Amino acid sequence: MLDAAQHAARSLAGQVRATTLRYTGSDAEPDAHRRHRAVSELLGTGLIDLVIEPSAVDDPTRLFCTALETIALHSVELAEAVQVQAFSVRTIRRHATAALWAELGEGLRSGAVPIANCLSEPAAGSDLSAIELAATRDGPCFRLSGYKDWAAYASQAGELIVYARTSAAGLGGITAFLVPADSPGVTISPAAEQLRGLSIPVSDIAFDDVLVPAHRVLGRPNRGVRVATILLTQGRLGLAACALGLGNAAFERALEFARTRVRFGRPIIEHQGIGFALADMATGLQAGRQLLRHACEVFDHDPDGAVLACAQAKLFATDTAQRVTADAVQILGASAYLPDEPVETWMRQASLLQILQGTNQIQRRTIVARLGGSARPTRSDAAPDLPTTPFE
Ligand SMILES: Cc1cc2nc3c(=O)[nH]c(=O)nc-3n(C[C@H](O)[C@H](O)[C@H](O)COP(=O)(O)OP(=O)(O)OC[C@H]3O[C@@H](n4cnc5c(N)ncnc54)[C@H](O)[C@@H]3O)c2cc1C
């Protein structure tokens, strides 16, 4: 007999699946507007409440990540877009003033106002202590000037979370701002929609003397790295879920193929080389799910103490997805490269998941730093309360 919470979880899962299948089942090519609508619908199923009002259930982050995995099984692009919006809203909820949240909260949580995160710059990818975009105080405002690149979803965004330099003190001199995307002086390049298989629209953004009221600072001045750390920690859970959904799609496709493809007189699954590969794929995905479940539990208990668990979950799940999708390509052989066959695209998508939200080398740095290692070259002495890099 299911209790009320289990009924609610089952109903949520059904709605998420139905909404996702409506998105993937449409004949029209996926485009930014359709994706935006689908993200809003998915957040409206109750997903955003799991992220914003987590006390309503015991294990909100696990439920959210399970839903993401379901979405990613059918469309990893859609799952990625959902997790970016949801976790960005949570970050704003946590770090904005009560007045700013009262003004913007409804539009953000419904997905009506998409959000883009602007950390990367030409000289600042993994090493955010190199951020140069400058914010200088001007009475009740700041003036922002500089350049960001690789900002996903910026071409549709209503709000930008922008990390800017407010003092010379390395990581301890970065402040997070919530900037209206239509502010005078903001120029967002048209989205480069197709990046070799993963349709995440990314833009460059120029900031030319953009006036931002001081009440739009998120968190404290010069402590933007704390905001980034929380955002990235959650994002790693989201990406792990995306990777496991994607990996599962590849595994299921390879399994189906191996059962029906006959070579040397029998289905290829009966050849040990293929059967063992499938066994390893299934085992890796199951291990990834357990690691993600553990990280979700740690996060729900203590978000600030979840950096290690989230890095491990992201590292393992995305590396596993990369291996599983590559194995799926190998199992399908030449068929993997037929026009209607998605597994080769999935393999490239999995590689991208290893790069987003801190590359997997950076996850390893994070992990070894938590183990007492010495990967700490970017710590700012001026900010001993900050992590060694925003990714750590
Ligand atoms: C589709 C897409 C969407 C994106 N969306 C966003 C977004 O919304 N917002 C945003 O701000 N950015 C975004 N990015 C940028 C992304 O976050 C960066 O690409 C990523 O952080 C890596 O930075 P980089 O490419 O500059 O690599 P680099 O920092 O130049 O690193 C190059 C290589 O060196 C390795 N490396 C660097 N430092 C070390 C070290 N200390 N130890 C070991 N290895 C190291 C890296 O792991 C990598 O393999 C996006 C990128 C893509 C492709």
PDB file of C-alpha atoms in Angstrom, residues 153-299:
ATOM      1  CA  TYR A 153      20.347  30.013 -22.630  1.00  0.00           C
ATOM      2  CA  ALA A 154      21.389  33.702 -22.528  1.00  0.00           C
ATOM      3  CA  SER A 155      19.699  34.500 -25.837  1.00  0.00           C
ATOM      4  CA  GLN A 156      16.321  33.831 -24.200  1.00  0.00           C
ATOM      5  CA  ALA A 157      17.159  34.882 -20.662  1.00  0.00           C
ATOM      6  CA  GLY A 158      15.294  37.487 -18.665  1.00  0.00           C
ATOM      7  CA  GLU A 159      17.911  37.557 -15.907  1.00  0.00           C
ATOM      8  CA  LEU A 160      21.667  36.944 -15.905  1.00  0.00           C
ATOM      9  CA  ILE A 161      23.663  35.814 -12.869  1.00  0.00           C
ATOM     10  CA  VAL A 162      26.930  37.637 -13.533  1.00  0.00           C
ATOM     11  CA  TYR A 163      30.179  37.186 -11.629  1.00  0.00           C
ATOM     12  CA  ALA A 164      32.266  40.356 -11.676  1.00  0.00           C
ATOM     13  CA  ARG A 165      35.484  41.603 -10.146  1.00  0.00           C
ATOM     14  CA  THR A 166      34.918  44.112  -7.347  1.00  0.00           C
ATOM     15  CA  SER A 167      38.411  43.957  -5.847  1.00  0.00           C
ATOM     16  CA  ALA A 168      41.828  42.686  -6.836  1.00  0.00           C
ATOM     17  CA  ALA A 169      41.813  39.945  -4.178  1.00  0.00           C
ATOM     18  CA  GLY A 170      41.602  36.904  -6.476  1.00  0.00           C
ATOM     19  CA  LEU A 171      38.663  34.698  -5.594  1.00  0.00           C
ATOM     20  CA  GLY A 172      37.920  36.986  -2.666  1.00  0.00           C
ATOM     21  CA  GLY A 173      37.245  39.892  -5.014  1.00  0.00           C
ATOM     22  CA  ILE A 174      34.348  38.501  -7.039  1.00  0.00           C
ATOM     23  CA  THR A 175      30.742  39.584  -6.549  1.00  0.00           C
ATOM     24  CA  ALA A 176      27.602  37.948  -7.965  1.00  0.00           C
ATOM     25  CA  PHE A 177      24.967  40.217  -9.525  1.00  0.00           C
ATOM     26  CA  LEU A 178      21.494  39.538 -10.859  1.00  0.00           C
ATOM     27  CA  VAL A 179      21.351  41.620 -14.035  1.00  0.00           C
ATOM     28  CA  PRO A 180      18.217  42.100 -16.180  1.00  0.00           C
ATOM     29  CA  ALA A 181      19.141  40.762 -19.614  1.00  0.00           C
ATOM     30  CA  ASP A 182      17.586  43.806 -21.294  1.00  0.00           C
ATOM     31  CA  SER A 183      19.662  46.313 -19.309  1.00  0.00           C
ATOM     32  CA  PRO A 184      21.094  49.137 -21.441  1.00  0.00           C
ATOM     33  CA  GLY A 185      24.684  48.203 -22.345  1.00  0.00           C
ATOM     34  CA  VAL A 186      24.121  44.414 -22.392  1.00  0.00           C
ATOM     35  CA  THR A 187      24.677  42.863 -25.834  1.00  0.00           C
ATOM     36  CA  ILE A 188      23.943  39.142 -26.147  1.00  0.00           C
ATOM     37  CA  SER A 189      25.145  37.433 -29.310  1.00  0.00           C
ATOM     38  CA  PRO A 190      22.672  35.245 -31.220  1.00  0.00           C
ATOM     39  CA  ALA A 191      22.793  31.712 -29.855  1.00  0.00           C
ATOM     40  CA  ALA A 192      25.081  29.152 -31.408  1.00  0.00           C
ATOM     41  CA  GLU A 193      22.388  26.474 -31.117  1.00  0.00           C
ATOM     42  CA  GLN A 194      24.035  23.334 -32.426  1.00  0.00           C
ATOM     43  CA  LEU A 195      27.347  22.397 -30.884  1.00  0.00           C
ATOM     44  CA  ARG A 196      28.133  19.132 -32.611  1.00  0.00           C
ATOM     45  CA  GLY A 197      25.121  17.269 -31.324  1.00  0.00           C
ATOM     46  CA  LEU A 198      24.130  18.899 -28.057  1.00  0.00           C
ATOM     47  CA  SER A 199      21.661  21.631 -28.666  1.00  0.00           C
ATOM     48  CA  ILE A 200      22.461  23.892 -25.754  1.00  0.00           C
ATOM     49  CA  PRO A 201      22.239  27.451 -27.090  1.00  0.00           C
ATOM     50  CA  VAL A 202      25.294  29.440 -25.964  1.00  0.00           C
ATOM     51  CA  SER A 203      26.072  33.132 -26.381  1.00  0.00           C
ATOM     52  CA  ASP A 204      28.816  35.651 -25.793  1.00  0.00           C
ATOM     53  CA  ILE A 205      27.765  38.700 -23.805  1.00  0.00           C
ATOM     54  CA  ALA A 206      29.327  42.165 -23.837  1.00  0.00           C
ATOM     55  CA  PHE A 207      28.722  44.459 -20.847  1.00  0.00           C
ATOM     56  CA  ASP A 208      29.340  48.097 -21.678  1.00  0.00           C
ATOM     57  CA  ASP A 209      29.040  50.310 -18.600  1.00  0.00           C
ATOM     58  CA  VAL A 210      25.910  48.486 -17.405  1.00  0.00           C
ATOM     59  CA  LEU A 211      24.277  50.148 -14.390  1.00  0.00           C
ATOM     60  CA  VAL A 212      23.117  47.593 -11.788  1.00  0.00           C
ATOM     61  CA  PRO A 213      21.449  48.690  -8.514  1.00  0.00           C
ATOM     62  CA  ALA A 214      23.339  47.518  -5.423  1.00  0.00           C
ATOM     63  CA  HIS A 215      20.264  45.655  -4.138  1.00  0.00           C
ATOM     64  CA  ARG A 216      20.819  43.249  -7.044  1.00  0.00           C
ATOM     65  CA  VAL A 217      24.000  41.881  -5.472  1.00  0.00           C
ATOM     66  CA  LEU A 218      23.487  38.193  -4.626  1.00  0.00           C
ATOM     67  CA  GLY A 219      24.986  37.301  -1.268  1.00  0.00           C
ATOM     68  CA  ARG A 220      27.712  39.592   0.015  1.00  0.00           C
ATOM     69  CA  PRO A 221      30.063  41.789  -2.018  1.00  0.00           C
ATOM     70  CA  ASN A 222      33.366  40.002  -2.727  1.00  0.00           C
ATOM     71  CA  ARG A 223      31.798  36.678  -1.759  1.00  0.00           C
ATOM     72  CA  GLY A 224      30.367  35.760  -5.160  1.00  0.00           C
ATOM     73  CA  VAL A 225      32.427  32.588  -5.087  1.00  0.00           C
ATOM     74  CA  ARG A 226      30.183  31.264  -2.318  1.00  0.00           C
ATOM     75  CA  VAL A 227      27.181  31.808  -4.586  1.00  0.00           C
ATOM     76  CA  ALA A 228      28.965  30.048  -7.453  1.00  0.00           C
ATOM     77  CA  THR A 229      30.009  27.142  -5.253  1.00  0.00           C
ATOM     78  CA  ILE A 230      26.451  26.417  -4.150  1.00  0.00           C
ATOM     79  CA  LEU A 231      25.162  26.721  -7.707  1.00  0.00           C
ATOM     80  CA  LEU A 232      27.852  24.398  -9.052  1.00  0.00           C
ATOM     81  CA  THR A 233      27.421  21.881  -6.241  1.00  0.00           C
ATOM     82  CA  GLN A 234      23.741  21.470  -7.077  1.00  0.00           C
ATOM     83  CA  GLY A 235      24.493  21.535 -10.783  1.00  0.00           C
ATOM     84  CA  ARG A 236      26.780  18.563 -10.371  1.00  0.00           C
ATOM     85  CA  LEU A 237      23.913  16.517  -8.981  1.00  0.00           C
ATOM     86  CA  GLY A 238      21.817  17.620 -11.934  1.00  0.00           C
ATOM     87  CA  LEU A 239      24.502  16.717 -14.449  1.00  0.00           C
ATOM     88  CA  ALA A 240      25.037  13.332 -12.798  1.00  0.00           C
ATOM     89  CA  ALA A 241      21.321  12.618 -13.230  1.00  0.00           C
ATOM     90  CA  CYS A 242      21.462  13.791 -16.863  1.00  0.00           C
ATOM     91  CA  ALA A 243      24.444  11.502 -17.478  1.00  0.00           C
ATOM     92  CA  LEU A 244      22.743   8.469 -15.952  1.00  0.00           C
ATOM     93  CA  GLY A 245      19.585   9.022 -18.013  1.00  0.00           C
ATOM     94  CA  LEU A 246      21.663   9.411 -21.161  1.00  0.00           C
ATOM     95  CA  GLY A 247      23.777   6.366 -20.313  1.00  0.00           C
ATOM     96  CA  ASN A 248      20.665   4.325 -19.674  1.00  0.00           C
ATOM     97  CA  ALA A 249      19.249   5.280 -23.066  1.00  0.00           C
ATOM     98  CA  ALA A 250      22.467   4.062 -24.710  1.00  0.00           C
ATOM     99  CA  PHE A 251      22.494   0.881 -22.639  1.00  0.00           C
ATOM    100  CA  GLU A 252      18.893   0.030 -23.547  1.00  0.00           C
ATOM    101  CA  ARG A 253      19.559   0.650 -27.231  1.00  0.00           C
ATOM    102  CA  ALA A 254      22.698  -1.522 -27.165  1.00  0.00           C
ATOM    103  CA  LEU A 255      20.880  -4.295 -25.287  1.00  0.00           C
ATOM    104  CA  GLU A 256      18.020  -4.326 -27.782  1.00  0.00           C
ATOM    105  CA  PHE A 257      20.492  -4.420 -30.675  1.00  0.00           C
ATOM    106  CA  ALA A 258      22.605  -7.179 -29.108  1.00  0.00           C
ATOM    107  CA  ARG A 259      19.556  -9.386 -28.565  1.00  0.00           C
ATOM    108  CA  THR A 260      18.431  -9.171 -32.174  1.00  0.00           C
ATOM    109  CA  ARG A 261      21.646  -8.850 -34.185  1.00  0.00           C
ATOM    110  CA  VAL A 262      22.746 -12.313 -35.295  1.00  0.00           C
ATOM    111  CA  ARG A 263      26.389 -13.023 -36.157  1.00  0.00           C
ATOM    112  CA  PHE A 264      28.202 -16.365 -36.297  1.00  0.00           C
ATOM    113  CA  GLY A 265      24.801 -18.050 -35.978  1.00  0.00           C
ATOM    114  CA  ARG A 266      23.565 -16.456 -32.739  1.00  0.00           C
ATOM    115  CA  PRO A 267      22.531 -13.127 -31.221  1.00  0.00           C
ATOM    116  CA  ILE A 268      25.680 -11.149 -30.471  1.00  0.00           C
ATOM    117  CA  ILE A 269      24.715 -10.868 -26.769  1.00  0.00           C
ATOM    118  CA  GLU A 270      25.626 -14.556 -26.581  1.00  0.00           C
ATOM    119  CA  HIS A 271      29.201 -13.781 -27.611  1.00  0.00           C
ATOM    120  CA  GLN A 272      31.121 -13.222 -24.415  1.00  0.00           C
ATOM    121  CA  GLY A 273      32.851 -10.052 -25.626  1.00  0.00           C
ATOM    122  CA  ILE A 274      29.479  -8.336 -26.119  1.00  0.00           C
ATOM    123  CA  GLY A 275      27.696  -9.878 -23.121  1.00  0.00           C
ATOM    124  CA  PHE A 276      30.458  -8.825 -20.723  1.00  0.00           C
ATOM    125  CA  ALA A 277      30.434  -5.292 -22.133  1.00  0.00           C
ATOM    126  CA  LEU A 278      26.685  -5.076 -21.445  1.00  0.00           C
ATOM    127  CA  ALA A 279      27.228  -6.445 -17.931  1.00  0.00           C
ATOM    128  CA  ASP A 280      29.816  -3.734 -17.244  1.00  0.00           C
ATOM    129  CA  MET A 281      27.536  -1.041 -18.663  1.00  0.00           C
ATOM    130  CA  ALA A 282      24.617  -2.092 -16.433  1.00  0.00           C
ATOM    131  CA  THR A 283      26.886  -2.319 -13.389  1.00  0.00           C
ATOM    132  CA  GLY A 284      28.442   1.103 -13.956  1.00  0.00           C
ATOM    133  CA  LEU A 285      25.032   2.743 -14.305  1.00  0.00           C
ATOM    134  CA  GLN A 286      23.747   1.059 -11.163  1.00  0.00           C
ATOM    135  CA  ALA A 287      26.846   2.162  -9.219  1.00  0.00           C
ATOM    136  CA  GLY A 288      26.363   5.707 -10.536  1.00  0.00           C
ATOM    137  CA  ARG A 289      22.753   5.716  -9.330  1.00  0.00           C
ATOM    138  CA  GLN A 290      23.811   4.656  -5.839  1.00  0.00           C
ATOM    139  CA  LEU A 291      26.510   7.326  -5.697  1.00  0.00           C
ATOM    140  CA  LEU A 292      24.021   9.951  -6.871  1.00  0.00           C
ATOM    141  CA  ARG A 293      21.450   8.802  -4.326  1.00  0.00           C
ATOM    142  CA  HIS A 294      24.078   9.118  -1.585  1.00  0.00           C
ATOM    143  CA  ALA A 295      25.096  12.604  -2.777  1.00  0.00           C
ATOM    144  CA  CYS A 296      21.436  13.706  -2.826  1.00  0.00           C
ATOM    145  CA  GLU A 297      21.003  12.524   0.760  1.00  0.00           C
ATOM    146  CA  VAL A 298      24.123  14.387   1.867  1.00  0.00           C
ATOM    147  CA  PHE A 299      22.953  17.504   0.008  1.00  0.00           C
TER     148      PHE A 299
END
